[in-house]
Amino acid sequence: GAEVFFLHERQLCVSASLRQGTELLTLRTRLTIIYAAIFGLLLAGLSFASYRVLARQLDDNATGRLIELTDGLHGYLHFDHGASTIASNQNDPDQAAFIQEATRYYQIYNANTGDLVVQSDALEPLGLRFTAAEVRAFRDQPRLQDIRTDYGAIRMSNSLISSAGETYLLQVGVSLNSVDSALNVFLRTLLWSV
């Protein structure tokens, strides 16, 4: 009888110690899961914030460059009887590089009639020709706008130039493909690091 009691008592002790071990293991497991979840949330929040900061900075840089190109091009444009010319010193490599960049994606409309005066070769295949009503709307509210094309996004500025009693709408654009590419690379890097 004493052997059976001792064996039964021993099973109870082993059973109790296993239950305590399981409770400790469960507590450790719970804490590990909680810490992992908190760390994951912090990492996701930091990643999202980093992405947003980078996106904002790249967007601001593209806008700043577009404004520089638009403002600079105003100084080189001249109009004679409805035709536009760009007056620059072709022997100055900095000026030539600036003019080339500023006129890559540009077009000029007569702001009153909506007639296209000139359009760059790079802009023509994108199909960005506007109606007279659209040109008048841009004239009335010149602003920046992002346009999606088959070749990627372009940010366009709209500004007015007056010459010899005529008003012209100058549109200058910059490609946003480099911005989109940089953000995609950053996003892929974030996803691979997680």
mmCIF file of C-alpha atoms in Angstrom:
data_model
loop_
_atom_site.group_PDB
_atom_site.id
_atom_site.type_symbol
_atom_site.label_atom_id
_atom_site.label_comp_id
_atom_site.label_asym_id
_atom_site.label_seq_id
_atom_site.Cartn_x
_atom_site.Cartn_y
_atom_site.Cartn_z
ATOM 1 C CA GLY A 1 0.000 0.000 0.000
ATOM 2 C CA ALA A 2 2.825 2.400 0.859
ATOM 3 C CA GLU A 3 4.501 1.758 -2.501
ATOM 4 C CA VAL A 4 1.332 2.604 -4.417
ATOM 5 C CA PHE A 5 0.822 5.760 -2.350
ATOM 6 C CA PHE A 6 4.444 6.808 -2.924
ATOM 7 C CA LEU A 7 4.135 6.109 -6.679
ATOM 8 C CA HIS A 8 0.892 8.055 -6.852
ATOM 9 C CA GLU A 9 2.427 10.952 -4.889
ATOM 10 C CA ARG A 10 5.436 10.914 -7.216
ATOM 11 C CA GLN A 11 3.193 11.074 -10.298
ATOM 12 C CA LEU A 12 1.356 14.026 -8.766
ATOM 13 C CA CYS A 13 4.674 15.806 -8.096
ATOM 14 C CA VAL A 14 5.923 15.130 -11.640
ATOM 15 C CA SER A 15 2.559 16.200 -13.029
ATOM 16 C CA ALA A 16 2.606 19.400 -10.936
ATOM 17 C CA SER A 17 6.185 20.243 -11.939
ATOM 18 C CA LEU A 18 5.370 19.640 -15.628
ATOM 19 C CA ARG A 19 2.364 21.935 -15.302
ATOM 20 C CA GLN A 20 4.536 24.658 -13.737
ATOM 21 C CA GLY A 21 7.158 24.191 -16.468
ATOM 22 C CA THR A 22 4.486 24.471 -19.103
ATOM 23 C CA GLU A 23 3.129 27.624 -17.482
ATOM 24 C CA LEU A 24 6.643 29.129 -17.418
ATOM 25 C CA LEU A 25 7.215 28.073 -20.992
ATOM 26 C CA THR A 26 3.869 29.547 -21.966
ATOM 27 C CA LEU A 27 4.740 32.820 -20.218
ATOM 28 C CA ARG A 28 8.110 32.919 -21.990
ATOM 29 C CA THR A 29 6.451 32.106 -25.282
ATOM 30 C CA ARG A 30 3.862 34.795 -24.715
ATOM 31 C CA LEU A 31 6.508 37.372 -23.868
ATOM 32 C CA THR A 32 8.543 36.382 -26.906
ATOM 33 C CA ILE A 33 5.530 36.742 -29.150
ATOM 34 C CA ILE A 34 4.616 40.098 -27.583
ATOM 35 C CA TYR A 35 8.194 41.412 -27.949
ATOM 36 C CA ALA A 36 8.383 40.161 -31.527
ATOM 37 C CA ALA A 37 5.053 41.810 -32.349
ATOM 38 C CA ILE A 38 6.130 45.111 -30.774
ATOM 39 C CA PHE A 39 9.462 44.980 -32.599
ATOM 40 C CA GLY A 40 7.676 44.163 -35.866
ATOM 41 C CA LEU A 41 5.283 47.081 -35.405
ATOM 42 C CA LEU A 42 8.145 49.447 -34.585
ATOM 43 C CA LEU A 43 10.103 48.235 -37.610
ATOM 44 C CA ALA A 44 7.053 48.592 -39.868
ATOM 45 C CA GLY A 45 6.370 52.097 -38.505
ATOM 46 C CA LEU A 46 9.991 53.133 -38.988
ATOM 47 C CA SER A 47 10.015 51.684 -42.501
ATOM 48 C CA PHE A 48 6.795 53.486 -43.419
ATOM 49 C CA ALA A 49 8.104 56.772 -41.985
ATOM 50 C CA SER A 50 11.403 56.369 -43.856
ATOM 51 C CA TYR A 51 9.558 55.683 -47.106
ATOM 52 C CA ARG A 52 7.344 58.751 -46.640
ATOM 53 C CA VAL A 53 10.333 60.997 -45.825
ATOM 54 C CA LEU A 54 12.225 59.740 -48.876
ATOM 55 C CA ALA A 55 9.165 60.147 -51.116
ATOM 56 C CA ARG A 56 8.612 63.696 -49.864
ATOM 57 C CA GLN A 57 12.275 64.626 -50.351
ATOM 58 C CA LEU A 58 12.411 63.217 -53.888
ATOM 59 C CA ASP A 59 9.124 64.943 -54.732
ATOM 60 C CA ASP A 60 10.383 68.272 -53.370
ATOM 61 C CA ASN A 61 13.648 67.901 -55.327
ATOM 62 C CA ALA A 62 11.762 67.218 -58.572
ATOM 63 C CA THR A 63 9.490 70.208 -57.982
ATOM 64 C CA GLY A 64 12.431 72.459 -57.109
ATOM 65 C CA ARG A 65 14.289 71.444 -60.256
ATOM 66 C CA LEU A 66 11.188 72.002 -62.387
ATOM 67 C CA ILE A 67 10.754 75.507 -60.975
ATOM 68 C CA GLU A 68 14.431 76.276 -61.661
ATOM 69 C CA LEU A 69 14.104 75.066 -65.258
ATOM 70 C CA THR A 70 10.881 77.012 -65.836
ATOM 71 C CA ASP A 71 12.154 80.254 -64.327
ATOM 72 C CA GLY A 72 15.468 79.956 -66.152
ATOM 73 C CA LEU A 73 13.871 79.237 -69.507
ATOM 74 C CA HIS A 74 11.808 82.424 -69.228
ATOM 75 C CA GLY A 75 15.035 84.405 -69.628
ATOM 76 C CA TYR A 76 16.036 82.651 -72.848
ATOM 77 C CA LEU A 77 12.694 82.725 -74.693
ATOM 78 C CA HIS A 78 11.961 85.422 -77.242
ATOM 79 C CA PHE A 79 8.917 85.815 -79.469
ATOM 80 C CA ASP A 80 8.702 87.381 -82.890
ATOM 81 C CA HIS A 81 5.358 87.480 -84.708
ATOM 82 C CA GLY A 82 4.044 84.426 -82.835
ATOM 83 C CA ALA A 83 7.188 82.323 -83.297
ATOM 84 C CA SER A 84 9.424 81.483 -80.343
ATOM 85 C CA THR A 85 13.198 81.335 -80.319
ATOM 86 C CA ILE A 86 15.659 80.459 -77.609
ATOM 87 C CA ALA A 87 18.507 82.931 -77.396
ATOM 88 C CA SER A 88 21.566 81.481 -75.705
ATOM 89 C CA ASN A 89 25.317 81.330 -76.034
ATOM 90 C CA GLN A 90 25.964 77.897 -77.563
ATOM 91 C CA ASN A 91 29.673 78.278 -76.745
ATOM 92 C CA ASP A 92 28.868 78.241 -73.028
ATOM 93 C CA PRO A 93 28.619 74.542 -72.053
ATOM 94 C CA ASP A 94 26.672 75.274 -68.849
ATOM 95 C CA GLN A 95 24.104 77.329 -70.730
ATOM 96 C CA ALA A 96 23.823 74.718 -73.463
ATOM 97 C CA ALA A 97 23.322 71.929 -70.885
ATOM 98 C CA PHE A 98 20.676 73.974 -69.082
ATOM 99 C CA ILE A 99 18.810 74.762 -72.304
ATOM 100 C CA GLN A 100 18.926 71.104 -73.339
ATOM 101 C CA GLU A 101 17.478 69.964 -69.996
ATOM 102 C CA ALA A 102 14.864 72.732 -69.828
ATOM 103 C CA THR A 103 13.609 72.124 -73.368
ATOM 104 C CA ARG A 104 13.528 68.341 -73.278
ATOM 105 C CA TYR A 105 9.860 68.311 -72.274
ATOM 106 C CA TYR A 106 8.396 71.690 -73.156
ATOM 107 C CA GLN A 107 5.722 73.272 -75.259
ATOM 108 C CA ILE A 108 4.357 76.747 -75.800
ATOM 109 C CA TYR A 109 0.768 77.670 -76.598
ATOM 110 C CA ASN A 110 -0.811 80.956 -77.524
ATOM 111 C CA ALA A 111 -2.734 81.448 -74.280
ATOM 112 C CA ASN A 112 -5.609 83.293 -75.981
ATOM 113 C CA THR A 113 -6.235 81.090 -79.023
ATOM 114 C CA GLY A 114 -4.960 77.766 -77.650
ATOM 115 C CA ASP A 115 -2.767 77.241 -80.745
ATOM 116 C CA LEU A 116 0.394 75.216 -80.240
ATOM 117 C CA VAL A 117 3.436 77.393 -81.046
ATOM 118 C CA VAL A 118 6.216 74.873 -80.421
ATOM 119 C CA GLN A 119 6.600 71.420 -78.890
ATOM 120 C CA SER A 120 9.780 69.532 -78.060
ATOM 121 C CA ASP A 121 10.595 66.315 -79.888
ATOM 122 C CA ALA A 122 10.580 64.338 -76.623
ATOM 123 C CA LEU A 123 7.120 65.583 -75.660
ATOM 124 C CA GLU A 124 5.426 64.928 -78.988
ATOM 125 C CA PRO A 125 5.245 61.094 -78.769
ATOM 126 C CA LEU A 126 3.684 61.361 -75.303
ATOM 127 C CA GLY A 127 0.528 62.795 -76.846
ATOM 128 C CA LEU A 128 0.337 65.815 -74.566
ATOM 129 C CA ARG A 129 -1.513 68.231 -76.793
ATOM 130 C CA PHE A 130 -4.189 70.242 -75.095
ATOM 131 C CA THR A 131 -7.403 71.746 -76.428
ATOM 132 C CA ALA A 132 -7.984 75.494 -76.513
ATOM 133 C CA ALA A 133 -10.288 75.182 -73.481
ATOM 134 C CA GLU A 134 -7.606 73.306 -71.512
ATOM 135 C CA VAL A 135 -4.993 75.908 -72.463
ATOM 136 C CA ARG A 136 -7.295 78.692 -71.230
ATOM 137 C CA ALA A 137 -7.849 76.774 -67.968
ATOM 138 C CA PHE A 138 -4.056 76.495 -67.500
ATOM 139 C CA ARG A 139 -3.769 80.208 -68.322
ATOM 140 C CA ASP A 140 -6.394 81.113 -65.732
ATOM 141 C CA GLN A 141 -4.865 78.886 -63.051
ATOM 142 C CA PRO A 142 -1.190 78.173 -63.751
ATOM 143 C CA ARG A 143 -0.061 75.328 -61.495
ATOM 144 C CA LEU A 144 2.049 72.200 -61.376
ATOM 145 C CA GLN A 145 0.444 68.961 -62.457
ATOM 146 C CA ASP A 146 1.514 65.340 -62.710
ATOM 147 C CA ILE A 147 0.543 63.583 -65.924
ATOM 148 C CA ARG A 148 0.731 59.809 -66.419
ATOM 149 C CA THR A 149 1.779 58.689 -69.884
ATOM 150 C CA ASP A 150 2.643 55.356 -71.477
ATOM 151 C CA TYR A 151 6.292 56.241 -70.837
ATOM 152 C CA GLY A 152 5.917 57.173 -67.172
ATOM 153 C CA ALA A 153 4.888 60.217 -65.169
ATOM 154 C CA ILE A 154 5.831 63.781 -66.027
ATOM 155 C CA ARG A 155 5.444 66.792 -63.761
ATOM 156 C CA MET A 156 4.505 69.867 -65.806
ATOM 157 C CA SER A 157 4.671 73.524 -64.856
ATOM 158 C CA ASN A 158 2.394 76.098 -66.432
ATOM 159 C CA SER A 159 3.541 79.716 -66.583
ATOM 160 C CA LEU A 160 2.640 82.760 -68.616
ATOM 161 C CA ILE A 161 4.916 84.891 -70.786
ATOM 162 C CA SER A 162 3.796 88.167 -72.332
ATOM 163 C CA SER A 163 5.459 89.528 -75.449
ATOM 164 C CA ALA A 164 4.335 92.203 -77.941
ATOM 165 C CA GLY A 165 0.769 92.202 -76.655
ATOM 166 C CA GLU A 166 0.404 88.414 -76.809
ATOM 167 C CA THR A 167 0.277 86.021 -73.883
ATOM 168 C CA TYR A 168 1.846 82.585 -74.160
ATOM 169 C CA LEU A 169 1.520 79.532 -71.956
ATOM 170 C CA LEU A 170 4.881 77.885 -71.335
ATOM 171 C CA GLN A 171 4.765 74.294 -70.160
ATOM 172 C CA VAL A 172 7.991 72.726 -68.940
ATOM 173 C CA GLY A 173 8.193 69.142 -67.709
ATOM 174 C CA VAL A 174 10.493 66.803 -65.847
ATOM 175 C CA SER A 175 10.252 63.049 -65.889
ATOM 176 C CA LEU A 176 9.325 61.435 -62.582
ATOM 177 C CA ASN A 177 10.661 58.034 -63.661
ATOM 178 C CA SER A 178 13.822 58.443 -61.554
ATOM 179 C CA VAL A 179 11.690 59.289 -58.506
ATOM 180 C CA ASP A 180 9.473 56.249 -59.064
ATOM 181 C CA SER A 181 12.516 54.015 -59.624
ATOM 182 C CA ALA A 182 14.239 55.214 -56.453
ATOM 183 C CA LEU A 183 11.107 54.621 -54.393
ATOM 184 C CA ASN A 184 10.638 51.137 -55.888
ATOM 185 C CA VAL A 185 14.255 50.197 -55.090
ATOM 186 C CA PHE A 186 13.844 51.501 -51.534
ATOM 187 C CA LEU A 187 10.591 49.583 -51.096
ATOM 188 C CA ARG A 188 12.130 46.342 -52.413
ATOM 189 C CA THR A 189 15.090 46.818 -50.071
ATOM 190 C CA LEU A 190 12.720 47.280 -47.126
ATOM 191 C CA LEU A 191 10.762 44.175 -48.042
ATOM 192 C CA TRP A 192 13.937 42.094 -48.418
ATOM 193 C CA SER A 193 15.253 43.274 -45.045
ATOM 194 C CA VAL A 194 12.081 42.226 -43.229
#
